[in-house]
CSV table of C-alpha atoms in Angstrom, one decimal:
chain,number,residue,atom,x,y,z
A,916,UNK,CA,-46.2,361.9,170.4
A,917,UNK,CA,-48.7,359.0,169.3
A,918,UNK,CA,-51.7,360.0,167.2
A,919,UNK,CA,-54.1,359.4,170.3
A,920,UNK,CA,-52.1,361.9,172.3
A,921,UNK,CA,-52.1,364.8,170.1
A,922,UNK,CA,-55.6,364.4,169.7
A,923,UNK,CA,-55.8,364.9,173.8
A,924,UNK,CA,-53.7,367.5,173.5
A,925,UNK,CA,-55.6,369.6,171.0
A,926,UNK,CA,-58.7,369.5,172.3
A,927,UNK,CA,-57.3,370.8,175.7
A,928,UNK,CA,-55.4,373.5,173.2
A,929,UNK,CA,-59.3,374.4,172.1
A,930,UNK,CA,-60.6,374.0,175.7
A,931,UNK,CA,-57.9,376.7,176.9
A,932,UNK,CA,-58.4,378.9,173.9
A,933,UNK,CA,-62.3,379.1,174.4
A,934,UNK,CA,-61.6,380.1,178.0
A,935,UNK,CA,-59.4,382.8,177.4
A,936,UNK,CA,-61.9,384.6,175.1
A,937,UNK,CA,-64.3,387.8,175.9
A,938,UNK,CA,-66.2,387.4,178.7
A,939,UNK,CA,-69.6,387.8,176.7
A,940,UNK,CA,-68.5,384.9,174.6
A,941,UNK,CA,-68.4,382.9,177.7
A,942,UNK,CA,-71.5,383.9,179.1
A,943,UNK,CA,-73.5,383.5,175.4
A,944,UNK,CA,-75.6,380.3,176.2
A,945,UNK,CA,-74.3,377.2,173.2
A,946,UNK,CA,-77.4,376.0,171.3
A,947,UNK,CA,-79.5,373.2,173.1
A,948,UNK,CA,-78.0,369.9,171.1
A,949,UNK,CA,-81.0,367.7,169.8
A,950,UNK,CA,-81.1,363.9,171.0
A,951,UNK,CA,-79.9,361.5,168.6
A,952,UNK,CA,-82.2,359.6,167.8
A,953,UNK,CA,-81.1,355.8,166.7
A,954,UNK,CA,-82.3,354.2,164.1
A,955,UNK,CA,-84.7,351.1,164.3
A,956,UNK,CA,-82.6,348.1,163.4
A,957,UNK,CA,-83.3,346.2,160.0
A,958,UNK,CA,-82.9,342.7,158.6
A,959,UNK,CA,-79.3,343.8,156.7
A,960,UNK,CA,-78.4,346.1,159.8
A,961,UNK,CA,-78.6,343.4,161.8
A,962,UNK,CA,-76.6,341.2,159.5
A,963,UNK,CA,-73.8,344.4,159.2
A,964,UNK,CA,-73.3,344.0,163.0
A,965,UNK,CA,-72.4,340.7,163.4
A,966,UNK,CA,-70.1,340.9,160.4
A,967,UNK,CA,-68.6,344.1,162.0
A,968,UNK,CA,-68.6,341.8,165.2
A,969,UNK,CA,-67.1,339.4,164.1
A,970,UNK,CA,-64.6,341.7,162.1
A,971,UNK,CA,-63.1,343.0,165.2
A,972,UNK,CA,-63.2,339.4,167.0
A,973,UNK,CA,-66.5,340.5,169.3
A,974,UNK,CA,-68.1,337.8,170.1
A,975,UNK,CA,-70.2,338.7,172.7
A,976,UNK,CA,-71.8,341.0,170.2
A,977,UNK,CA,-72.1,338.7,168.0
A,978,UNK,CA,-73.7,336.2,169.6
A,979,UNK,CA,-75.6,338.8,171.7
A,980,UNK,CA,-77.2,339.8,168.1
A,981,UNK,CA,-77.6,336.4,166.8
A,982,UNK,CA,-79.0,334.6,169.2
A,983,UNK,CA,-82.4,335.5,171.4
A,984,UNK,CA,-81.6,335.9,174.9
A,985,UNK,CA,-83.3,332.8,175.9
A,986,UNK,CA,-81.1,331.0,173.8
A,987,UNK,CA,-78.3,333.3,175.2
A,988,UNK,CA,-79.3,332.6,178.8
A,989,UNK,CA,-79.1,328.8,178.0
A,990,UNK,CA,-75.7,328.6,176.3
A,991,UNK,CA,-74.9,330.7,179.9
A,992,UNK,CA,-75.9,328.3,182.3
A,993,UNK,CA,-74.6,325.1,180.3
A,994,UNK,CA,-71.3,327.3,180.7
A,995,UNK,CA,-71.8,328.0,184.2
A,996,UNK,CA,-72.8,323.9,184.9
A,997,UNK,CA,-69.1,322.8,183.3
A,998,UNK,CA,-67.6,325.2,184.8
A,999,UNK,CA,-68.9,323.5,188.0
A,1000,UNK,CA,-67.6,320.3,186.9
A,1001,UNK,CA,-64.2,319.1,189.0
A,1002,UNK,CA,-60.9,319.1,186.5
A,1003,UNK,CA,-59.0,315.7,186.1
A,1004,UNK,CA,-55.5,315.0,186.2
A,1005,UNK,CA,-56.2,313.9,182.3
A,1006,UNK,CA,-57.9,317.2,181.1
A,1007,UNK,CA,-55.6,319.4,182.4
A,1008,UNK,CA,-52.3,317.1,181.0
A,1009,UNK,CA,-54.1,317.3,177.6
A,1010,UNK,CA,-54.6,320.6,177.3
A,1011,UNK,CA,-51.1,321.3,178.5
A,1012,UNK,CA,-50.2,319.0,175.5
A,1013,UNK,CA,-51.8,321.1,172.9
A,1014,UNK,CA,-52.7,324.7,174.4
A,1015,UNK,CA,-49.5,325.0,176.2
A,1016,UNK,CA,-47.1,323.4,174.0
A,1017,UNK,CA,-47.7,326.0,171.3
A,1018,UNK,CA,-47.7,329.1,173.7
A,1019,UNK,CA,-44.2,327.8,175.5
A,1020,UNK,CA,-41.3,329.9,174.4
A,1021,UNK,CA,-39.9,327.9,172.6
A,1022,UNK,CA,-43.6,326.1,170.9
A,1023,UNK,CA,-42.9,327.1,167.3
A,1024,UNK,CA,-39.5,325.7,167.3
A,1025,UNK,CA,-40.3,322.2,168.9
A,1026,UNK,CA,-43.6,321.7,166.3
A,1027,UNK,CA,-41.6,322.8,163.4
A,1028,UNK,CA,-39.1,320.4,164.1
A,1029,UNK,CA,-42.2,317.7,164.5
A,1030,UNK,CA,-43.6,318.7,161.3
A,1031,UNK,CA,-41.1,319.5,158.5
A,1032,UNK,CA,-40.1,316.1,157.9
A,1033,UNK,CA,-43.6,315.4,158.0
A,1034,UNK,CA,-44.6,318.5,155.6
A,1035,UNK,CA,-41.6,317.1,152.9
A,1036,UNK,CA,-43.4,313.6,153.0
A,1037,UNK,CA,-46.9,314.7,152.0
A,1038,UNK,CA,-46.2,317.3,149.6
A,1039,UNK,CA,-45.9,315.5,146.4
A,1040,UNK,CA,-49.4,314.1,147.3
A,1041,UNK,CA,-50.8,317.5,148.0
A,1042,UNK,CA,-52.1,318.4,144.7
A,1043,UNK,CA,-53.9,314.9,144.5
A,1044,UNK,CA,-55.3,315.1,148.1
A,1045,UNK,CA,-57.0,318.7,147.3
A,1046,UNK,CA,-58.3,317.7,144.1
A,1047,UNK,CA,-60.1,314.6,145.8
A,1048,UNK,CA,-61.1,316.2,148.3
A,1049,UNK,CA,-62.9,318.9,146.4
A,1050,UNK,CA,-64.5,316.2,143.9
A,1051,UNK,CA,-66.1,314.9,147.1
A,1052,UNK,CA,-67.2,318.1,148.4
A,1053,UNK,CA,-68.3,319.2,145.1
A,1054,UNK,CA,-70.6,315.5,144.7
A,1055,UNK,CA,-71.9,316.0,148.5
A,1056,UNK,CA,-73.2,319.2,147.3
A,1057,UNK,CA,-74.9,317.7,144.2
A,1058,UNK,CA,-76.3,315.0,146.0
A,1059,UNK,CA,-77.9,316.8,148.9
A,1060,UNK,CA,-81.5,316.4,149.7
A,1061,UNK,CA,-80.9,319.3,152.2
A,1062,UNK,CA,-79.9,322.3,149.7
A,1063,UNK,CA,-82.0,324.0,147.7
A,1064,UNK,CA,-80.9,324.3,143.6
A,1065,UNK,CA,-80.0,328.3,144.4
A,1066,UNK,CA,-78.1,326.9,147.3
A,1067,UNK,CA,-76.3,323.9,145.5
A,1068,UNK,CA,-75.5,326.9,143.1
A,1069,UNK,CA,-73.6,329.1,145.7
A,1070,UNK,CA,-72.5,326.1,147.3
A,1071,UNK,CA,-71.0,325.1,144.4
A,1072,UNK,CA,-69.4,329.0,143.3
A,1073,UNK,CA,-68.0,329.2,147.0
A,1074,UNK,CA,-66.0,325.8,146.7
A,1075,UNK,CA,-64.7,326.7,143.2
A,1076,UNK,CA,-63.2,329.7,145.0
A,1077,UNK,CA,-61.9,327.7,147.9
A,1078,UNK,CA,-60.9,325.3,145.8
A,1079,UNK,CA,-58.5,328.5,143.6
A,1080,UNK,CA,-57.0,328.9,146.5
A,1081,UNK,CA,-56.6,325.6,147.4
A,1082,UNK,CA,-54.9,324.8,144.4
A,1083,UNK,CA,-52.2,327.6,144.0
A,1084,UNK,CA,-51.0,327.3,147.8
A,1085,UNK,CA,-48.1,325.6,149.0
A,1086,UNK,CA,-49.2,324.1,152.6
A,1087,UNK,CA,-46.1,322.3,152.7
A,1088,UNK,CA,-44.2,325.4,152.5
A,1089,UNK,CA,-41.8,325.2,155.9
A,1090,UNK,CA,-41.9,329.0,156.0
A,1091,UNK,CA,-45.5,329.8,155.8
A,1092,UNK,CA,-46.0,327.0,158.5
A,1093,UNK,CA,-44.1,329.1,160.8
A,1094,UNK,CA,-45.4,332.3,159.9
A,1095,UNK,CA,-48.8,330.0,161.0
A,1096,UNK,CA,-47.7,328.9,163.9
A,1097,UNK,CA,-46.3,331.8,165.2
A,1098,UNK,CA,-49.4,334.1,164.3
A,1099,UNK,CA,-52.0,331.6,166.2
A,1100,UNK,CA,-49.0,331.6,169.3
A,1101,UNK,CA,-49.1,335.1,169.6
A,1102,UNK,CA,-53.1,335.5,169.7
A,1103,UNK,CA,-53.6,332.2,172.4
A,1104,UNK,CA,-51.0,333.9,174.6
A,1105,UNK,CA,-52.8,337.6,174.1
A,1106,UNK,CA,-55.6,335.6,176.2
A,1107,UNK,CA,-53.2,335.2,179.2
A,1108,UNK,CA,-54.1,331.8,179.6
A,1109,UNK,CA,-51.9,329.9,180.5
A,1110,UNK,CA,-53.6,326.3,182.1
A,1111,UNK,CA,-57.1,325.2,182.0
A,1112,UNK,CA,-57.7,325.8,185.3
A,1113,UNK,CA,-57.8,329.9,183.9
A,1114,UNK,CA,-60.5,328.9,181.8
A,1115,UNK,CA,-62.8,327.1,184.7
A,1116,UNK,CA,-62.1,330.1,186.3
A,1117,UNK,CA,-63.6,332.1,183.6
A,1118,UNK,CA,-67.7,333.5,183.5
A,1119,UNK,CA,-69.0,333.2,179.8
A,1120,UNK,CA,-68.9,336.5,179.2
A,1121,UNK,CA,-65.1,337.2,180.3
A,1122,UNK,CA,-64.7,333.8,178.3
A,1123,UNK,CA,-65.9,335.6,175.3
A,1124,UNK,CA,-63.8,338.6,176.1
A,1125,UNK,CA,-61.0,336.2,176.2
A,1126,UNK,CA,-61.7,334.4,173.3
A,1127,UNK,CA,-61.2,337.3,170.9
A,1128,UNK,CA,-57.5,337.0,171.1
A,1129,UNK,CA,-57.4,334.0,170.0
A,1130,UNK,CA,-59.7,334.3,167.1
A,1131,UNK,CA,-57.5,336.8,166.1
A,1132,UNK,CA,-54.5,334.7,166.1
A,1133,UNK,CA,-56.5,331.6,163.8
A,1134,UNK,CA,-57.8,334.4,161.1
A,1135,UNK,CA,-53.5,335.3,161.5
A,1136,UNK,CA,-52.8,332.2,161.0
A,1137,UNK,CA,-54.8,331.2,158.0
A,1138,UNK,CA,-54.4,335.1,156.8
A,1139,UNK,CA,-50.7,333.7,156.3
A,1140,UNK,CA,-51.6,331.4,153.8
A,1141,UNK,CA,-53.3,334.2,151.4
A,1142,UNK,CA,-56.6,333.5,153.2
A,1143,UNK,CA,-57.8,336.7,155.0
A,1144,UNK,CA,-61.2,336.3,156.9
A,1145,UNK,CA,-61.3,339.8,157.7
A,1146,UNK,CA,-61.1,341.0,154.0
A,1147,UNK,CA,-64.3,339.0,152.9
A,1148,UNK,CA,-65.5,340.3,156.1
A,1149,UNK,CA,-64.9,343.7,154.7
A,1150,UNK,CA,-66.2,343.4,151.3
A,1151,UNK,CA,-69.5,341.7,152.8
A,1152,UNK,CA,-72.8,344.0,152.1
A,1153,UNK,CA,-76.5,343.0,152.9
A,1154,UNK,CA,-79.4,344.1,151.0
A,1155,UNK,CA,-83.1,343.5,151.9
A,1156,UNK,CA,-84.8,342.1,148.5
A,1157,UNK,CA,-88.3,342.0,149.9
A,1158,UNK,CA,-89.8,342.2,153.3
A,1159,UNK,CA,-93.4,341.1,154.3
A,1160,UNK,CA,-94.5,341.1,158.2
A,1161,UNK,CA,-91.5,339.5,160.4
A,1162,UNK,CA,-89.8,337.6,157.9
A,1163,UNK,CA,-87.0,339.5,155.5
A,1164,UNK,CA,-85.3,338.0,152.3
A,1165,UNK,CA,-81.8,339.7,152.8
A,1166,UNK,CA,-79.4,339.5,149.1
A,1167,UNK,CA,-75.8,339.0,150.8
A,1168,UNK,CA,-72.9,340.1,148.7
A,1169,UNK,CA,-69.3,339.6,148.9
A,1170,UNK,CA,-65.8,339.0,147.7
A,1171,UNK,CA,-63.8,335.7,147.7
A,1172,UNK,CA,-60.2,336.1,146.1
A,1173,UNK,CA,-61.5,338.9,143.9
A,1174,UNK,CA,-64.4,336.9,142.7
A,1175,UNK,CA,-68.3,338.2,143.3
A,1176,UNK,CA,-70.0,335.9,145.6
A,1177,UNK,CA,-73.7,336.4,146.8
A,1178,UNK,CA,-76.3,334.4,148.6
A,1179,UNK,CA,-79.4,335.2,150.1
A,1180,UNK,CA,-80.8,334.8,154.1
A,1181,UNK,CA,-83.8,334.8,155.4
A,1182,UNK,CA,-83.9,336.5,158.7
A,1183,UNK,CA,-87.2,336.4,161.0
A,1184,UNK,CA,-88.4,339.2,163.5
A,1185,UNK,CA,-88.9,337.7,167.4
A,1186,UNK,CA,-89.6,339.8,169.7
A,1187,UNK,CA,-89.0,343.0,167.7
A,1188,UNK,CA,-85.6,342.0,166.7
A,1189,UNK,CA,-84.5,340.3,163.6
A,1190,UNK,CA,-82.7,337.1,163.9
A,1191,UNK,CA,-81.2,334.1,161.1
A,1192,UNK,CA,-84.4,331.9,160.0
A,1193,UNK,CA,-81.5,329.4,160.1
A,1194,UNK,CA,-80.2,329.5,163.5
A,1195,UNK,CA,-83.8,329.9,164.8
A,1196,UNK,CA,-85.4,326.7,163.2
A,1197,UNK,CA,-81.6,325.5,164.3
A,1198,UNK,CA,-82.4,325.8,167.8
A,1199,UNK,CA,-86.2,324.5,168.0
A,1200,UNK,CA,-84.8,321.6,166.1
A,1201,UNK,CA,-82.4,321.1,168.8
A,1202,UNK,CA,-84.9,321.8,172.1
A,1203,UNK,CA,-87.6,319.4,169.9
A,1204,UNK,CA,-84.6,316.5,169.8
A,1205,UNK,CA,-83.9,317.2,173.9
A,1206,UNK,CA,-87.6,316.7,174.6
A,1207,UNK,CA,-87.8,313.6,172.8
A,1208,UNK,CA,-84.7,312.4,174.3
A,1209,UNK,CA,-85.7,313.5,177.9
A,1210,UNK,CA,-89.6,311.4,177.0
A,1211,UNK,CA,-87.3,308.4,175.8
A,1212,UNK,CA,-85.7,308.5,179.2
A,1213,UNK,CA,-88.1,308.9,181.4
A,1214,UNK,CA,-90.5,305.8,179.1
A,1215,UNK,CA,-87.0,303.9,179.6
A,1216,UNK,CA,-87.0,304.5,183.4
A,1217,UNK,CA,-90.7,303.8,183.6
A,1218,UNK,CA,-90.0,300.5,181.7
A,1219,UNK,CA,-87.2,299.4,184.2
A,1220,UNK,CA,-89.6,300.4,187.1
A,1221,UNK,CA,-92.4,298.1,186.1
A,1222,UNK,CA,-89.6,295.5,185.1
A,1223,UNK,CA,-88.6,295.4,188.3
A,1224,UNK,CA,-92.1,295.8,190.0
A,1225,UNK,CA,-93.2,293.0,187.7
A,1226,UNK,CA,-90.0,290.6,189.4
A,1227,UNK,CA,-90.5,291.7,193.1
A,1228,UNK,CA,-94.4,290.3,192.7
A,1229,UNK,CA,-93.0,287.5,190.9
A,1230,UNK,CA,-91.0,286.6,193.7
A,1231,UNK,CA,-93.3,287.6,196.3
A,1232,UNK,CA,-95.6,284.7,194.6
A,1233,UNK,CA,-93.1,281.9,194.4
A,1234,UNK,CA,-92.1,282.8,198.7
A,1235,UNK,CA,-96.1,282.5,199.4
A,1236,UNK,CA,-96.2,279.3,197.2
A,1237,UNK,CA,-93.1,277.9,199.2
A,1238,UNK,CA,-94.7,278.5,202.6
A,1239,UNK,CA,-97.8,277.2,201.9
């Protein structure tokens, strides 16, 4: 009997055993149980649901706690417009190239026998590849004008980290390519998707039910090369270091191949809810650039107008001139 079961079944045991007892037991009226009464939600409460969120691959919690639900509502209907948009021939032959040739039976085998010569090629140049490409990560990060000096700083800690396991992992390893492979097939079939007319088909919020699978199978995936999302996701703890009006400096703690990370977030109240200062300035940044790209077009289309006003009069002048 599976653990779920027996848990059924002793509570009915319990039910039955209450029933059979004195009838003044059974007629003695059970204290009134008080409401619970939840919480209001802080900065670092707010920052533990999304991590637990995106722990357990929920993304329409997590974005329904990240994001206001205007922004929600937007990211909704852009959905809902592509959705409306007809599928061509050449969409739905490339995703059968890449989505379907991994989830095919027999997916794994045919891309391993693409890749291993392929993986034996590259992997004396492996150890040089990763060390350049941290160097240049590692110099981005010291040059940016973006980053603050606490930022370049945990930046800087994160990559070293990265860069450990970088270092000590054999991606050309035929064996742990499979293992890969075979973890991200299992969690894009788990969708049941099998074309991408299923995913036309699809409203955002089944999308995002959908989607969870598959997120599973990438944190699988990489979780077979020593690198396991959901662990950092479980050693993550948020602490509010001050708090003043609607804005909240949270400390955010965790653990990266054993080693101590932190950082700290600002989060902002809207609306009674707390939200990343980030992703908010984030998304006025991004409405401010569609206005001004929407005013460019319109002054464009105003320009063409009088353009072509301006040659219609023309001609109408040089006819008149003609005639008389």
């Amino acid at each position: 009997m599976s653990f779920r079961l027996s848990l059924v079944a002793v509570a009915l045991a319990s039910a039955l055993l209450v029933g059979c007892g004195k009838e003044e037991s059974a007629k003695t009226e059970a204290p009134a149980e008080k409401p619970m009464v939840q919480a209001p939600a802080t900065a670092a409460s707010v920052m533990d649901a999304q991590v637990k969120a995106f722990r357990n691959n929920d993304l329409k919690t997590l974005l329904t706690t990240a994001l206001p639900p205007a922004e929600l509502e937007r990211i909704r209907a852009d959905w809902d417009k592509q959705r409306a948009e007809p599928i061509t021939d050449e969409e739905r032959a490339e995703f059968a190239e890449n989505w379907g040739k991994i989830t095919a039976p027999d997916g794994v085998d045919k891309i391993m026998a693409e890749v291993e010569p392929q993986l034996a090629e590259v992997k004396p140049q492996l150890a040089g590849m990763i060390a350049m490409g941290q160097g240049m990560a590692t110099m981005s990060i010291a040059q940016s004008t973006e980053l603050t000096e606490p930022q370049k700083a945990q930046a800087t800690a994160f990559l070293n980290g990265l860069g450990g396991w970088l270092g000590k992992t054999d991606f050309a390893d035929p064996v742990l390519m499979r293992k890969a492979l075979t973890a991200l097939a299992d969690g894009l079939r788990a969708t049941g998707i099998t074309k991408l007319d299923d995913i036309k088909a699809l409203s955002f919020d089944q999308m995002l039910e959908k989607a969870g699978p598959a997120v599973a199978g990438f944190k699988n995936a990489f979780a077979a090369y020593g690198f396991s999302l959901d662990t950092i996701a479980d050693s993550v703890k948020a602490e509010i270091v001050s708090e003043s009006g609607d804005v909240a400096k949270l400390k955010v703690s965790y653990a990266l191949f054993d080693s101590p990370m932190s950082f700290e977030s600002e989060m902002q109240k809207v609306d009674g809810k707390w939200y990343g200062k980030d992703m908010l300035e984030q998304i006025a940044k991004a409405k401010a650039d569609e206005a001004a790209a929407l005013a460019a077009g319109d002054d464009a289309a105003t320009a063409d107008d009088e353009e072509v006003a301006a040659e219609d009069e023309s001609s109408d002048e040089e006819e008149t001139a003609t005639e008389q």
